[in-house]
């Protein structure tokens, strides 16, 4: 399997990770949405909406078998102790899955906690560091594994929580061993610049690839991030979310941002519109065939 960092190093064209929600069932046909998109990587989320869904490792493996596409799986520290997490990672390694994104997982509400426990035996940075130790052949007890793993580790950035705070967290994740980052959807490129400045203010600039979030919105659908009022008004006025996403894509590329984390429309009930995401991916493909961006990428 191609690693995310390898693709970034070898490609002089835009690289796209597309978000994918695992289904609420085990029928292989429920993974058909993966057939509709053609990104560089399909990234399987971890239990969106805190709902019972197909395990991301199994889903990523099945998608790779069905489509031949490179995949990424997600792990949340919320639900596993250290033993379970490393067992899970060894299973992923056996299946040839090399790309993993580490998240904390959304906090359970008081109502949730009446039915389920919050584990969090690892903090995200601790899990990242432990994965790097597994890559060196050592488990969380300090014992040697029979064979080392070879994971490429991703982490998240959410600029909605404040650029200075996220710059500090990103530096900690970088020190823990993160190889690449994905961000929540971004609508303001000045925010990207402010984050870069905040990160550099504490030392050297960020060297790992950052995949900047681009969400395809849908009128009446769910949104992530701070969507500007003018975009909300355009959606309310009937402008297709795909058109807005393609326009934002053009702004990204013009600014030299060529690593994209594409978030397909999230409809009510948790369904996804992967056909809409593919329209944006076709615009990316058009950019790949065109000349390189006018400005060198920052990340």
Short mmCIF file of N, CA, C and O in Angstrom, two decimals, residues 12-14 253 283-293:
data_model
loop_
_atom_site.label_atom_id
_atom_site.label_comp_id
_atom_site.label_asym_id
_atom_site.label_seq_id
_atom_site.Cartn_x
_atom_site.Cartn_y
_atom_site.Cartn_z
N UNK A 12 3.84 15.73 -8.03
CA UNK A 12 3.91 17.18 -8.20
C UNK A 12 2.54 17.75 -8.56
O UNK A 12 2.42 18.88 -9.02
N UNK A 13 1.50 16.96 -8.32
CA UNK A 13 0.12 17.35 -8.58
C UNK A 13 -0.68 17.29 -7.29
O UNK A 13 -0.23 16.73 -6.29
N UNK A 14 -1.88 17.85 -7.25
CA UNK A 14 -2.69 17.79 -6.03
C UNK A 14 -2.92 16.36 -5.55
O UNK A 14 -3.14 15.45 -6.34
N UNK A 253 -5.79 26.06 -4.60
CA UNK A 253 -4.72 25.79 -5.56
C UNK A 253 -3.97 27.07 -5.92
O UNK A 253 -2.74 27.05 -6.06
N UNK A 283 -12.80 17.99 -10.74
CA UNK A 283 -12.18 19.31 -10.87
C UNK A 283 -10.71 19.26 -10.46
O UNK A 283 -9.86 19.92 -11.07
N UNK A 284 -10.40 18.45 -9.44
CA UNK A 284 -9.00 18.25 -9.05
C UNK A 284 -8.23 17.61 -10.19
O UNK A 284 -7.10 18.01 -10.50
N UNK A 285 -8.84 16.61 -10.82
CA UNK A 285 -8.18 15.94 -11.94
C UNK A 285 -7.91 16.92 -13.07
O UNK A 285 -6.86 16.87 -13.73
N UNK A 286 -8.84 17.84 -13.30
CA UNK A 286 -8.62 18.86 -14.32
C UNK A 286 -7.43 19.74 -13.97
O UNK A 286 -6.64 20.11 -14.85
N UNK A 287 -7.28 20.04 -12.68
CA UNK A 287 -6.14 20.84 -12.24
C UNK A 287 -4.84 20.06 -12.41
O UNK A 287 -3.79 20.63 -12.70
N UNK A 288 -4.92 18.74 -12.21
CA UNK A 288 -3.72 17.91 -12.39
C UNK A 288 -3.23 17.95 -13.84
O UNK A 288 -2.03 17.90 -14.11
N UNK A 289 -4.16 18.02 -14.76
CA UNK A 289 -3.78 18.05 -16.18
C UNK A 289 -3.31 19.43 -16.60
O UNK A 289 -2.65 19.57 -17.64
N UNK A 290 -3.66 20.44 -15.82
CA UNK A 290 -3.28 21.81 -16.15
C UNK A 290 -1.86 22.08 -15.67
O UNK A 290 -1.17 21.23 -15.12
N UNK A 291 -1.42 23.31 -15.84
CA UNK A 291 -0.07 23.67 -15.41
C UNK A 291 0.00 23.74 -13.90
O UNK A 291 -1.01 23.89 -13.22
N UNK A 292 1.20 23.63 -13.31
CA UNK A 292 1.36 23.69 -11.85
C UNK A 292 0.87 25.03 -11.31
O UNK A 292 0.75 26.02 -12.03
N UNK A 293 0.55 25.09 -9.98
CA UNK A 293 0.11 26.33 -9.37
C UNK A 293 1.13 27.45 -9.55
O UNK A 293 2.33 27.20 -9.65
#
